[in-house]
Amino acid sequence: MIRLLILGVVGACSFFFGSILHEENDVERERMIQNAVLSILDQAHFNPVDLNDEFSDEAFDEFLQYIDGRKRFFTKEDLVKLEVYRFELDNQAKIGSLAFFDLANELLEKRIGEAEVLYQDILSKPFNFDVNESYEFDPDKKDYVSNSVELRDRWRKALKYDVMIKVESRLKRQEEDPDVEKKTFAQIEESARKDVRETYDKWYKTFKKVKRSDRFEAYLNTFAHLFDPHSEYFNPKEKQDFDISMGGKLEGIGARLRTEGDLTQVVHVVPGGPVWKGKQIEVNDLILKVKQKGEEAVDVFGMRIDDVVSMIRGKKGTFVTLTIKKKDGTIMDVEIERDVVNIEESFAKSAILNAPGVIENIGYIHLPKFYSSFDGPDGNSCAVDVAEEIEKLKENQVNGIILDLRNNGGGSLRDVVNMSGLFIKDGPIVQVKPRERKPYIYRDEDDEVRYTGPLVVMINSFSASASEILAAAMQDYQRAVIVGSQSFGKGTVQRFINLDRAVRGNSEFKPLGEIKISMQKFYRVNGGSTQLKGVTPDINLPDRYSNIEIGEREYPHAMGWSEIAGLEYDQDVLKVMNTDYLENKSSERIKQSETFTKVKEQARLYEKNRDQTNYSLNLVNYRELLRKRDEESKMFEDFMSKELESLQVSNLPQDKTAISLDETTVASNQEWLSDIRKDIYIQESLNIIGDLIKSPSYTKVEH
């Protein structure tokens, strides 16, 4: 294991940096940041990795993947020049050398210039769509080309595919809309080529603005991501944007983005924002194009993330259309009306659920995230808010409570401990273990129990971190029934370290930015980690992603699952002793449900479409593929868009005055209630808590 120049998380580096002050300031600064980042990773990361030849080998491939993910620039001739560094990146890092990075950057700039001439020439001539050839989308299924001749053919196929999509779309519109001006195929093809040319022209104009510093930061994060996918370097502006995004107010569409290779990926959907309300865009979706109302769509492939964000942001009431690639490979256009995201819509809120003839008067609490802010007199705490919702539900004498943590990506550790304590008297909630040290045990030390009745906790594949802590604790204590799908599996804790504090002196190079680093892991009270495995629900409900791998286990270099000693824990508030009985009852309902049957069929379709990465460049064959896909997808149109007759939902009497204060609040509330009425997962959770309440012989209750 390396020991670089920083002897602690915050140590002295100035003696090293002083020896290379003759270098140009930008290069000097890069070396300073590289040294500090790698030193801190080595000293503070929960599971540090050795900087050796194996590390170098992986970093080499990862960086090439980042700068040429689609293998459309480099040739094997370039790789021969770069290969001499394959097992030298570790040694270069130790001495502060950037020789590999400099050469890769130089070769890339050269190939980018050549490709600009290439695409312009290729798009100057018509394509023949009668030829039987195909284009492979998945870069992992193809090798780098051997020479410039093969490189030209790869670009030809990629551009031909882009043109074919536009040709097909315009042919279809011309066939279906009698009011559309009729054009010959040659005119349509020429127009499509022109549009693709304009898209690439704009992309290249933006691409040329990519700075050396942008690629250097990607190079740094190549190293950081080999430690784990959540550790990464943030330049000062990125850290500022991160802080803004975690604040109380977000503008635009309500989604956080990041660069994934050459693409832009949705990594977080802000509860209450336009994207969240639209329900068409989800975490892990890729943004391919951005279109302003009344303008042509702009291809954002390879574009700077700052530029993508600036195109998407805009004034409230204006519209932007995003071309989205879904997890299953489906491509769709989504129009979004920009808005100011009200932080109140991210807060906990509750309602009353009824299923006539099945179960009556059940409380429902929706918690989008584990928020917490005590920076001022107006600070908030989700644990305090949930406690208040529970008190209101108790005033309405509810027979049980459903706590919905679906799509909740986590947040405050303190709040998840306090919230878990609302349902038990006292005891350990989670173990947080630093590297090479004993775990800290976070306990509920308040013996007050806010709610003693039946409890169901809903989770899904996007319930992560703090959500998994609460669900795991309630499961281990047998305090609640956990319902849904396997959770995300993020069992690591990140902290920011300011590099300015780690590097003494050298003020002329600061600010240096910060590094987000995984320093701890979560462990359940039973000793098992939530990392990778997540939380397995007591009752599994099928969803559209059932056949697709989702979560932490998808990430390369994710930290592994591990186990430590369990703790003594017990509670005598209410114990769920009959999960097998409840699971069997639910399983029978699922089998008889037409909607859940369609969900399973949709999951199989998602899996099939995701696995198809090779597309015909023969227009007839391509149109036939789209026709079949349209037929397959028709059976899923609006199948979960109707309100369920058997599910009734109403606001709490205590909330009605606040809800009626303005039209926006009224409309937002009506939409929320309507969404609940359409939710088959809430309906089944209601059935499950009904089974639990009706089978007291299977539960043990002591007061």
XYZ file of C-alpha atoms in Angstrom:
703
model
C 0.000 0.000 0.000
C 1.368 3.403 -0.895
C 2.233 6.088 1.579
C 2.454 9.329 -0.341
C 3.523 12.654 1.034
C 0.549 13.490 3.193
C 1.109 11.716 6.512
C -2.464 12.222 7.658
C -5.801 13.209 6.191
C -4.688 16.778 6.759
C -0.902 16.828 6.430
C 2.096 18.722 5.121
C 2.844 18.576 1.406
C 4.652 21.864 0.808
C 8.176 20.417 0.825
C 7.335 18.226 -2.191
C 5.527 20.882 -4.118
C 8.297 23.394 -3.498
C 10.696 21.262 -5.546
C 8.722 21.691 -8.771
C 7.765 25.348 -8.637
C 9.630 25.930 -11.885
C 6.827 24.166 -13.783
C 3.998 26.132 -15.349
C 1.280 27.009 -12.867
C -1.468 24.877 -14.409
C 0.717 21.747 -14.573
C 2.071 22.438 -11.108
C -1.463 22.740 -9.790
C -2.500 19.477 -11.471
C 0.388 17.609 -9.870
C -0.422 19.133 -6.503
C -4.061 18.051 -6.739
C -3.156 14.556 -7.976
C -0.760 14.007 -5.122
C -3.199 15.288 -2.507
C -6.137 13.250 -3.846
C -4.202 9.991 -3.970
C -2.658 10.621 -0.553
C -6.032 11.254 1.064
C -7.563 8.212 -0.651
C -4.737 6.072 0.666
C -4.917 7.478 4.181
C -8.665 7.828 4.704
C -10.572 5.505 2.351
C -12.371 2.646 4.081
C -10.851 0.061 1.763
C -7.713 1.547 0.152
C -6.193 -0.198 -2.830
C -2.530 -0.619 -3.626
C -1.046 1.546 -6.333
C 0.614 -1.255 -8.261
C 0.676 -2.707 -11.767
C -2.812 -4.163 -11.415
C -4.157 -0.734 -10.408
C -2.323 0.858 -13.328
C -3.752 -1.706 -15.763
C -7.313 -0.960 -14.652
C -6.791 2.811 -14.593
C -5.408 2.674 -18.135
C -8.559 1.014 -19.482
C -10.905 3.144 -17.373
C -9.428 6.399 -18.651
C -9.625 5.289 -22.277
C -13.233 4.307 -21.643
C -13.916 7.787 -20.333
C -12.324 9.789 -23.153
C -13.296 7.448 -26.014
C -16.142 5.343 -24.670
C -17.624 4.589 -28.096
C -14.229 3.765 -29.634
C -14.703 6.322 -32.399
C -11.426 8.221 -32.068
C -8.481 6.041 -31.124
C -7.084 3.315 -33.384
C -4.884 0.386 -32.465
C -1.998 2.453 -33.833
C -2.689 4.990 -31.065
C -2.969 2.245 -28.486
C 0.492 0.964 -29.382
C 1.867 4.373 -28.413
C -0.140 4.459 -25.197
C 0.438 0.823 -24.201
C 3.962 1.580 -22.988
C 2.295 3.284 -20.010
C -0.216 0.526 -19.180
C 1.693 -0.626 -16.114
C 3.379 2.705 -15.339
C 0.517 4.877 -14.097
C 1.145 3.875 -10.488
C 4.798 4.819 -10.748
C 3.939 8.074 -12.486
C 1.476 8.962 -9.751
C 4.116 8.432 -7.076
C 6.555 10.853 -8.717
C 3.946 13.356 -9.864
C 4.313 12.588 -13.574
C 1.476 13.146 -16.067
C 3.258 11.697 -19.110
C 0.497 9.207 -19.972
C -2.232 11.799 -19.532
C -0.335 14.301 -21.676
C 0.159 11.797 -24.520
C -3.457 10.547 -24.392
C -4.708 14.133 -24.457
C -2.435 14.988 -27.382
C -3.507 11.940 -29.423
C -7.162 12.564 -28.651
C -6.979 16.177 -29.798
C -5.389 15.002 -33.045
C -8.053 12.339 -33.673
C -10.852 14.747 -32.827
C -9.593 17.101 -35.514
C -9.427 14.272 -38.051
C -12.920 13.060 -37.146
C -14.327 16.523 -37.769
C -13.187 16.334 -41.394
C -14.376 12.718 -41.545
C -17.999 13.264 -40.531
C -18.356 16.261 -42.813
C -17.165 14.243 -45.804
C -19.323 11.202 -44.986
C -22.459 13.309 -44.566
C -21.903 15.050 -47.878
C -23.079 11.962 -49.806
C -26.381 10.004 -49.705
C -26.582 6.727 -47.763
C -27.769 3.450 -49.267
C -30.312 1.964 -46.868
C -30.884 -1.167 -48.974
C -27.569 -2.719 -47.926
C -27.717 -5.444 -45.278
C -25.293 -4.274 -42.613
C -25.601 -3.460 -38.934
C -24.348 -1.105 -36.255
C -23.283 -2.289 -32.792
C -24.144 0.140 -30.013
C -22.391 -1.577 -27.122
C -18.692 -0.537 -27.144
C -17.822 -3.535 -24.959
C -18.822 -5.787 -27.859
C -16.418 -4.207 -30.331
C -12.682 -3.637 -30.448
C -10.729 -0.550 -31.421
C -10.286 -0.264 -35.177
C -6.892 -1.137 -36.667
C -6.363 1.896 -38.880
C -7.856 5.043 -40.400
C -9.724 3.055 -43.086
C -11.623 1.042 -40.453
C -12.141 4.186 -38.395
C -13.860 5.854 -41.335
C -16.182 2.850 -41.709
C -17.083 2.973 -38.019
C -17.991 6.638 -38.331
C -19.931 5.899 -41.524
C -22.106 3.317 -39.773
C -22.677 5.537 -36.744
C -23.706 8.481 -38.905
C -25.827 6.268 -41.131
C -27.725 5.076 -38.071
C -28.315 8.671 -36.930
C -29.648 9.608 -40.370
C -31.775 6.450 -40.606
C -33.579 7.328 -37.360
C -34.579 10.710 -38.762
C -35.558 9.231 -42.132
C -37.789 6.634 -40.483
C -39.443 9.230 -38.251
C -40.226 11.516 -41.194
C -41.500 8.686 -43.377
C -43.817 7.571 -40.593
C -45.149 11.059 -40.052
C -45.689 11.517 -43.788
C -47.596 8.205 -43.957
C -49.801 8.931 -40.942
C -50.473 12.668 -41.226
C -52.328 13.714 -44.402
C -51.528 17.377 -43.716
C -47.765 16.898 -43.857
C -46.092 18.089 -47.038
C -45.201 15.036 -49.140
C -41.539 14.708 -50.124
C -39.589 12.163 -52.120
C -37.346 9.698 -50.337
C -34.291 11.496 -51.718
C -35.519 14.789 -50.276
C -36.196 13.188 -46.891
C -32.775 11.530 -46.822
C -31.005 14.752 -47.784
C -32.893 16.710 -45.122
C -32.039 14.096 -42.502
C -28.340 14.238 -43.405
C -28.413 17.998 -43.158
C -29.931 17.844 -39.676
C -27.375 15.287 -38.489
C -24.599 17.455 -39.939
C -25.892 20.472 -38.029
C -26.092 18.415 -34.843
C -22.478 17.303 -35.181
C -21.378 20.820 -36.087
C -22.894 22.116 -32.848
C -21.454 19.204 -30.904
C -17.977 19.840 -32.272
C -18.244 23.521 -31.525
C -18.983 22.636 -27.921
C -16.516 19.750 -27.829
C -13.675 22.065 -28.782
C -14.391 24.009 -25.599
C -13.418 21.025 -23.454
C -10.391 22.102 -21.487
C -7.314 20.185 -20.503
C -8.444 20.678 -16.888
C -11.715 18.855 -17.641
C -9.860 15.793 -18.885
C -7.385 16.020 -16.046
C -10.240 15.878 -13.534
C -11.586 12.846 -15.387
C -8.113 11.317 -15.102
C -8.153 11.954 -11.345
C -11.576 10.389 -10.999
C -10.384 7.369 -12.960
C -8.096 6.748 -9.980
C -10.738 7.636 -7.387
C -13.374 5.337 -8.907
C -10.997 2.393 -8.684
C -11.290 2.777 -4.911
C -15.095 2.821 -5.143
C -17.752 4.470 -7.351
C -18.724 7.122 -4.771
C -15.271 8.598 -4.178
C -14.470 11.444 -6.550
C -12.775 14.792 -6.947
C -14.844 17.996 -7.133
C -13.349 21.179 -8.525
C -14.411 24.340 -6.654
C -17.309 25.062 -9.028
C -18.581 21.480 -8.907
C -18.494 21.543 -5.112
C -20.438 24.796 -5.138
C -23.028 23.260 -7.483
C -23.217 20.206 -5.228
C -23.916 22.369 -2.189
C -26.593 24.282 -4.102
C -28.233 21.049 -5.215
C -28.385 19.864 -1.602
C -29.953 23.132 -0.451
C -33.543 24.058 0.019
C -34.353 25.270 -3.466
C -33.646 23.948 -6.949
C -34.580 25.484 -10.268
C -35.101 23.941 -13.682
C -36.444 20.437 -14.209
C -35.554 19.011 -10.808
C -32.907 16.443 -11.745
C -29.226 16.102 -10.909
C -26.982 15.008 -13.769
C -23.488 13.696 -14.241
C -21.259 12.697 -17.132
C -21.161 8.948 -17.807
C -18.495 8.418 -20.446
C -19.597 10.567 -23.371
C -23.184 10.666 -22.146
C -25.201 12.623 -19.598
C -26.876 10.501 -16.935
C -29.696 11.287 -14.514
C -28.407 10.426 -11.039
C -31.096 11.988 -8.866
C -34.700 13.094 -9.318
C -35.698 15.890 -6.938
C -38.961 15.033 -5.192
C -41.606 17.589 -6.016
C -39.851 18.817 -9.163
C -41.125 18.717 -12.758
C -39.310 15.457 -13.609
C -40.621 13.809 -10.451
C -44.166 14.902 -11.278
C -43.909 13.716 -14.875
C -42.773 10.217 -13.841
C -41.297 9.543 -17.294
C -37.639 10.180 -16.438
C -35.893 8.036 -13.838
C -32.515 7.651 -12.200
C -29.928 6.108 -14.582
C -31.737 7.366 -17.697
C -29.378 8.866 -20.289
C -30.028 12.242 -21.915
C -29.226 12.111 -25.629
C -30.626 15.421 -26.874
C -31.980 18.716 -25.541
C -34.534 20.758 -27.470
C -35.806 24.239 -26.674
C -39.380 24.982 -27.706
C -39.448 26.083 -31.345
C -35.829 25.077 -31.975
C -33.985 22.010 -33.274
C -32.821 19.356 -30.814
C -29.150 19.486 -29.840
C -27.239 16.203 -29.510
C -25.427 16.340 -26.147
C -23.142 13.372 -26.771
C -19.710 14.291 -25.442
C -20.878 17.708 -24.270
C -19.616 19.345 -21.087
C -21.959 18.667 -18.187
C -22.038 22.381 -17.369
C -23.240 23.102 -20.894
C -25.903 20.392 -20.746
C -27.187 21.758 -17.449
C -27.255 25.327 -18.766
C -29.325 24.174 -21.767
C -31.788 22.350 -19.543
C -32.172 25.083 -16.946
C -34.499 27.974 -17.707
C -37.199 30.250 -16.435
C -40.321 28.938 -14.811
C -43.070 28.269 -17.341
C -40.752 27.637 -20.293
C -40.487 24.210 -21.922
C -37.600 21.914 -22.748
C -37.761 18.524 -24.497
C -35.258 15.830 -23.561
C -34.537 12.773 -25.699
C -34.081 10.015 -23.125
C -32.572 6.537 -23.406
C -34.174 4.264 -20.806
C -32.553 1.393 -18.956
C -34.118 -1.113 -21.351
C -32.787 0.702 -24.437
C -36.036 2.505 -25.278
C -35.569 6.025 -26.663
C -38.296 8.598 -26.043
C -38.889 12.364 -26.108
C -40.128 13.948 -22.876
C -41.376 17.541 -22.787
C -40.966 19.222 -19.401
C -42.251 22.538 -18.151
C -39.551 24.173 -16.067
C -40.475 25.280 -12.576
C -39.133 26.288 -9.189
C -39.014 23.195 -7.007
C -40.730 23.902 -3.723
C -38.802 22.354 -0.887
C -42.066 21.680 0.950
C -42.853 18.973 -1.577
C -39.762 17.094 -0.393
C -41.056 16.967 3.171
C -42.847 14.101 4.856
C -46.613 14.114 4.417
C -49.420 11.771 5.278
C -52.892 10.652 4.241
C -55.628 8.222 5.245
C -56.149 5.058 3.180
C -59.239 2.880 2.977
C -59.981 -0.332 1.121
C -63.724 -0.915 1.609
C -64.430 -4.467 2.675
C -60.728 -5.165 3.253
C -59.275 -2.689 5.751
C -60.245 0.782 6.918
C -58.451 3.812 8.325
C -54.782 3.125 7.638
C -52.231 5.934 7.877
C -49.846 6.504 4.995
C -46.613 8.510 5.333
C -44.544 9.391 2.285
C -40.882 10.317 2.917
C -38.987 11.287 -0.286
C -35.600 11.715 1.451
C -33.956 11.885 4.861
C -33.591 15.658 4.943
C -32.081 17.605 7.803
C -30.942 21.187 8.277
C -30.141 22.920 11.549
C -28.278 25.888 10.111
C -30.785 28.414 11.367
C -34.048 28.964 13.232
C -35.955 27.581 10.239
C -33.997 24.326 10.162
C -35.868 21.100 9.587
C -35.615 17.448 10.525
C -37.404 14.606 8.777
C -37.449 12.614 12.039
C -39.267 15.461 13.793
C -41.646 15.844 10.853
C -42.466 12.119 10.705
C -43.088 12.165 14.465
C -45.579 15.001 13.915
C -47.288 13.073 11.098
C -47.577 10.058 13.395
C -49.217 12.182 16.086
C -51.758 13.487 13.578
C -52.497 9.947 12.388
C -52.945 8.789 15.982
C -55.437 11.605 16.525
C -57.380 10.036 13.642
C -57.157 6.647 15.405
C -55.573 4.836 12.461
C -55.404 1.043 12.667
C -51.933 0.834 11.126
C -49.286 2.859 9.305
C -47.552 2.393 5.941
C -44.204 4.221 5.665
C -43.243 4.682 2.002
C -39.456 4.868 1.414
C -39.531 4.021 -2.292
C -37.061 6.059 -4.378
C -35.676 7.529 -1.153
C -31.928 7.816 -1.733
C -31.087 8.505 1.899
C -29.636 11.474 3.747
C -29.194 12.298 7.416
C -27.785 9.498 9.587
C -28.894 11.242 12.768
C -32.461 11.453 11.498
C -32.699 7.824 10.449
C -31.601 6.785 13.951
C -34.114 9.120 15.578
C -36.871 8.046 13.188
C -36.276 4.364 13.851
C -36.621 5.161 17.537
C -40.178 6.339 16.965
C -41.219 2.680 16.649
C -39.186 1.007 19.442
C -38.380 1.898 23.058
C -34.604 1.884 22.781
C -31.684 -0.085 21.379
C -29.060 -0.055 18.644
C -30.168 1.028 15.155
C -27.036 0.811 13.020
C -23.313 0.198 13.287
C -20.975 2.569 11.442
C -17.478 1.216 11.063
C -14.445 3.309 10.095
C -11.385 1.706 8.569
C -9.357 -0.429 10.970
C -11.361 0.784 13.969
C -14.205 -0.568 16.031
C -17.693 0.354 14.845
C -19.638 3.229 16.323
C -23.028 2.064 17.541
C -25.840 4.511 16.902
C -28.654 3.895 19.364
C -32.132 5.088 20.075
C -31.689 6.111 23.690
C -35.117 7.632 24.184
C -37.505 5.031 25.632
C -40.542 6.928 24.329
C -42.410 5.061 21.578
C -44.419 7.327 19.296
C -46.239 4.522 17.499
C -46.956 1.016 18.817
C -49.296 -0.348 16.128
C -48.866 -2.435 12.948
C -46.271 -1.059 10.528
C -45.412 -1.719 6.870
C -42.296 -0.188 5.282
C -42.258 0.089 1.478
C -38.926 -0.025 -0.409
C -37.769 -0.522 -3.996
C -34.587 -0.714 -6.071
C -33.923 2.998 -5.576
C -34.281 2.997 -1.782
C -30.726 3.536 -0.613
C -28.471 4.360 2.325
C -30.568 5.792 5.191
C -33.709 4.118 3.787
C -31.916 0.797 3.984
C -30.799 1.477 7.554
C -34.367 2.046 8.725
C -35.801 -0.887 6.768
C -33.033 -3.199 8.007
C -33.501 -2.154 11.632
C -37.268 -2.645 11.496
C -36.735 -6.035 9.856
C -34.112 -7.206 12.348
C -36.279 -6.120 15.275
C -39.291 -7.800 13.626
C -41.042 -4.485 14.156
C -42.437 -4.075 10.632
C -43.200 -5.939 7.427
C -40.825 -4.826 4.652
C -42.613 -4.781 1.293
C -41.398 -4.159 -2.274
C -38.230 -5.077 -4.162
C -34.564 -5.504 -3.290
C -33.154 -2.152 -2.202
C -30.226 -0.364 -3.862
C -27.414 -1.735 -1.717
C -25.442 1.408 -0.843
C -23.882 0.705 2.516
C -21.036 3.233 2.458
C -20.611 6.657 4.058
C -18.952 9.574 2.246
C -17.320 12.702 3.635
C -15.881 15.772 1.882
C -12.271 16.773 2.562
C -11.107 20.214 1.478
C -7.776 19.971 -0.336
C -6.846 23.517 0.661
C -6.599 22.287 4.232
C -4.604 19.240 3.218
C -1.990 21.247 1.337
C -0.168 23.870 3.351
C 0.951 27.047 1.702
C 0.962 27.433 -2.091
C -1.909 29.901 -1.892
C -1.308 30.953 -5.504
C -2.743 27.589 -6.631
C -5.826 27.614 -4.421
C -8.696 26.852 -4.284
C -7.837 23.248 -5.147
C -11.292 21.728 -4.719
C -12.459 18.874 -2.523
C -12.587 15.110 -2.565
C -15.641 13.097 -1.604
C -14.357 9.913 -0.069
C -15.959 6.718 1.269
C -14.654 6.525 4.832
C -17.093 4.200 6.597
C -19.561 1.354 6.047
C -22.997 0.739 7.485
C -23.764 -2.534 9.251
C -27.074 -3.844 10.493
C -27.594 -4.625 14.155
C -27.363 -8.310 13.193
C -23.845 -7.671 11.838
C -24.581 -7.917 8.118
C -23.758 -5.097 5.714
C -26.306 -3.408 3.486
C -23.529 -2.919 0.903
C -24.310 -4.677 -2.419
C -27.016 -6.924 -0.937
C -29.278 -4.126 0.241
C -32.396 -5.162 2.136
C -34.403 -8.145 0.943
C -38.106 -7.429 1.558
C -40.204 -9.830 3.597
C -42.743 -9.702 0.767
C -41.453 -9.172 -2.746
C -43.631 -7.340 -5.261
C -42.743 -7.592 -8.977
C -41.805 -4.410 -10.829
C -40.659 -3.486 -14.335
C -36.992 -3.885 -13.329
C -37.359 -7.345 -11.816
C -35.269 -8.959 -14.579
C -32.642 -6.218 -14.785
C -29.695 -5.804 -12.451
C -30.055 -2.446 -10.678
C -28.224 -0.875 -7.788
C -24.793 -0.720 -6.227
C -23.926 -4.185 -7.549
C -24.018 -2.718 -11.069
C -21.103 -0.386 -10.411
C -17.576 -1.479 -11.288
C -15.269 -1.422 -8.260
C -18.110 -1.221 -5.737
C -16.958 -2.260 -2.281
C -17.911 -5.787 -1.344
C -20.323 -7.165 1.208
C -18.882 -7.940 4.627
C -20.011 -8.845 8.089
C -19.048 -7.875 11.618
C -20.208 -9.048 15.045
C -23.894 -8.617 15.683
C -25.329 -6.805 18.694
C -27.840 -7.748 21.339
C -31.171 -6.255 20.408
C -34.815 -6.848 21.197
C -38.072 -4.946 21.497
C -41.443 -5.685 23.037
C -43.629 -3.117 21.310
C -44.993 -5.283 18.499
C -43.333 -8.262 16.828
C -44.291 -9.509 13.395
C -44.124 -13.283 13.683
C -46.070 -14.315 10.601
C -44.267 -13.106 7.491
C -44.607 -16.497 5.759
C -48.372 -16.363 6.191
C -48.476 -12.774 4.951
C -46.242 -13.598 1.993
C -48.456 -16.500 0.925
C -51.571 -14.343 1.093
C -49.898 -11.624 -0.989
C -48.554 -14.131 -3.498
C -52.054 -15.429 -4.176
C -53.317 -11.915 -4.862
C -50.360 -11.199 -7.164
C -51.090 -14.336 -9.200
C -54.700 -13.271 -9.694
C -53.899 -9.636 -10.511
C -54.049 -8.680 -14.200
C -52.012 -5.567 -13.477
C -49.172 -7.416 -11.760
C -49.233 -9.973 -14.561
C -48.641 -7.123 -17.007
C -45.859 -5.791 -14.792
C -44.087 -9.157 -15.082
C -44.555 -9.152 -18.863
C -43.221 -5.606 -19.035
C -40.158 -6.686 -17.045
C -39.470 -9.432 -19.594
C -39.832 -6.918 -22.437
C -37.419 -4.508 -20.725
C -34.907 -7.320 -20.395
C -35.225 -8.305 -24.056
C -34.906 -4.749 -25.361
C -31.948 -4.039 -23.113
C -30.062 -7.047 -24.423
C -30.485 -5.961 -28.056
C -27.549 -3.702 -28.924
C -27.019 -4.520 -32.617
C -29.296 -2.702 -35.066
C -29.815 -3.252 -38.774
C -28.887 -0.368 -41.077
C -31.289 -1.693 -43.673
C -34.251 0.694 -43.490
C -36.867 -1.979 -44.215
C -35.511 -4.231 -41.467
C -35.206 -1.342 -39.039
C -38.794 -0.219 -39.629
C -40.001 -3.773 -39.084
C -38.154 -3.879 -35.747
C -39.833 -0.635 -34.670
C -43.229 -1.933 -35.786
C -42.844 -5.039 -33.631
C -41.703 -2.977 -30.662
C -44.677 -0.641 -31.042
C -47.017 -3.634 -31.035
C -45.340 -5.073 -27.933
C -45.472 -1.791 -26.066
C -49.132 -1.068 -26.878
C -50.317 -3.571 -24.293
C -48.581 -1.503 -21.627
C -49.999 1.864 -22.637
C -51.655 3.498 -19.634
C -52.107 0.191 -17.838
C -51.252 1.824 -14.498
C -52.709 5.243 -15.212
C -56.251 4.643 -13.963
C -57.373 5.241 -10.404
C -58.166 2.038 -8.511
C -61.781 1.718 -7.416
C -60.777 -0.354 -4.397
C -58.334 2.252 -3.026
C -59.635 5.380 -1.319
C -57.368 8.166 -0.071
C -58.059 11.412 1.770
C -56.143 14.192 3.467
C -55.970 14.431 7.212
C -58.472 16.930 8.647
C -55.556 18.748 10.330
C -53.963 19.477 6.905
C -56.948 20.748 4.953
C -56.637 24.411 5.930
C -52.964 24.620 4.867
C -53.673 22.761 1.637
C -56.428 25.190 0.620
C -54.276 28.323 0.996
C -53.451 28.698 -2.711
C -54.249 27.134 -6.074
C -50.771 25.677 -6.518
C -50.958 23.788 -3.247
C -54.465 22.569 -4.020
C -53.415 21.321 -7.472
C -50.274 19.665 -6.141
C -52.254 17.931 -3.418
C -54.890 16.667 -5.841
C -52.183 15.267 -8.078
C -50.554 13.528 -5.108
C -53.834 11.951 -3.996
C -54.566 10.860 -7.562
C -51.140 9.235 -7.857
C -51.782 7.267 -4.671
C -55.119 6.047 -6.010
C -53.334 4.676 -9.108
C -50.575 2.929 -7.169
C -50.982 -0.850 -7.140
C -48.023 -1.159 -4.752
C -49.729 1.005 -2.141
C -52.897 -0.995 -2.689
C -51.083 -4.287 -2.073
C -49.294 -2.830 0.978
C -52.743 -1.892 2.283
C -53.885 -5.482 1.730
C -50.802 -6.771 3.554
C -51.300 -4.578 6.615
C -54.931 -5.691 6.563
C -53.793 -9.324 6.687
C -51.455 -8.456 9.553
C -54.179 -6.754 11.579
C -56.669 -9.569 10.980
C -54.274 -12.269 12.147
C -53.391 -11.328 15.748
C -52.507 -14.942 16.549
C -49.489 -14.485 14.300
C -48.249 -11.409 16.131
C -46.976 -10.842 19.614
C -47.886 -7.546 21.207
C -46.737 -6.456 24.641
C -47.176 -3.044 26.207
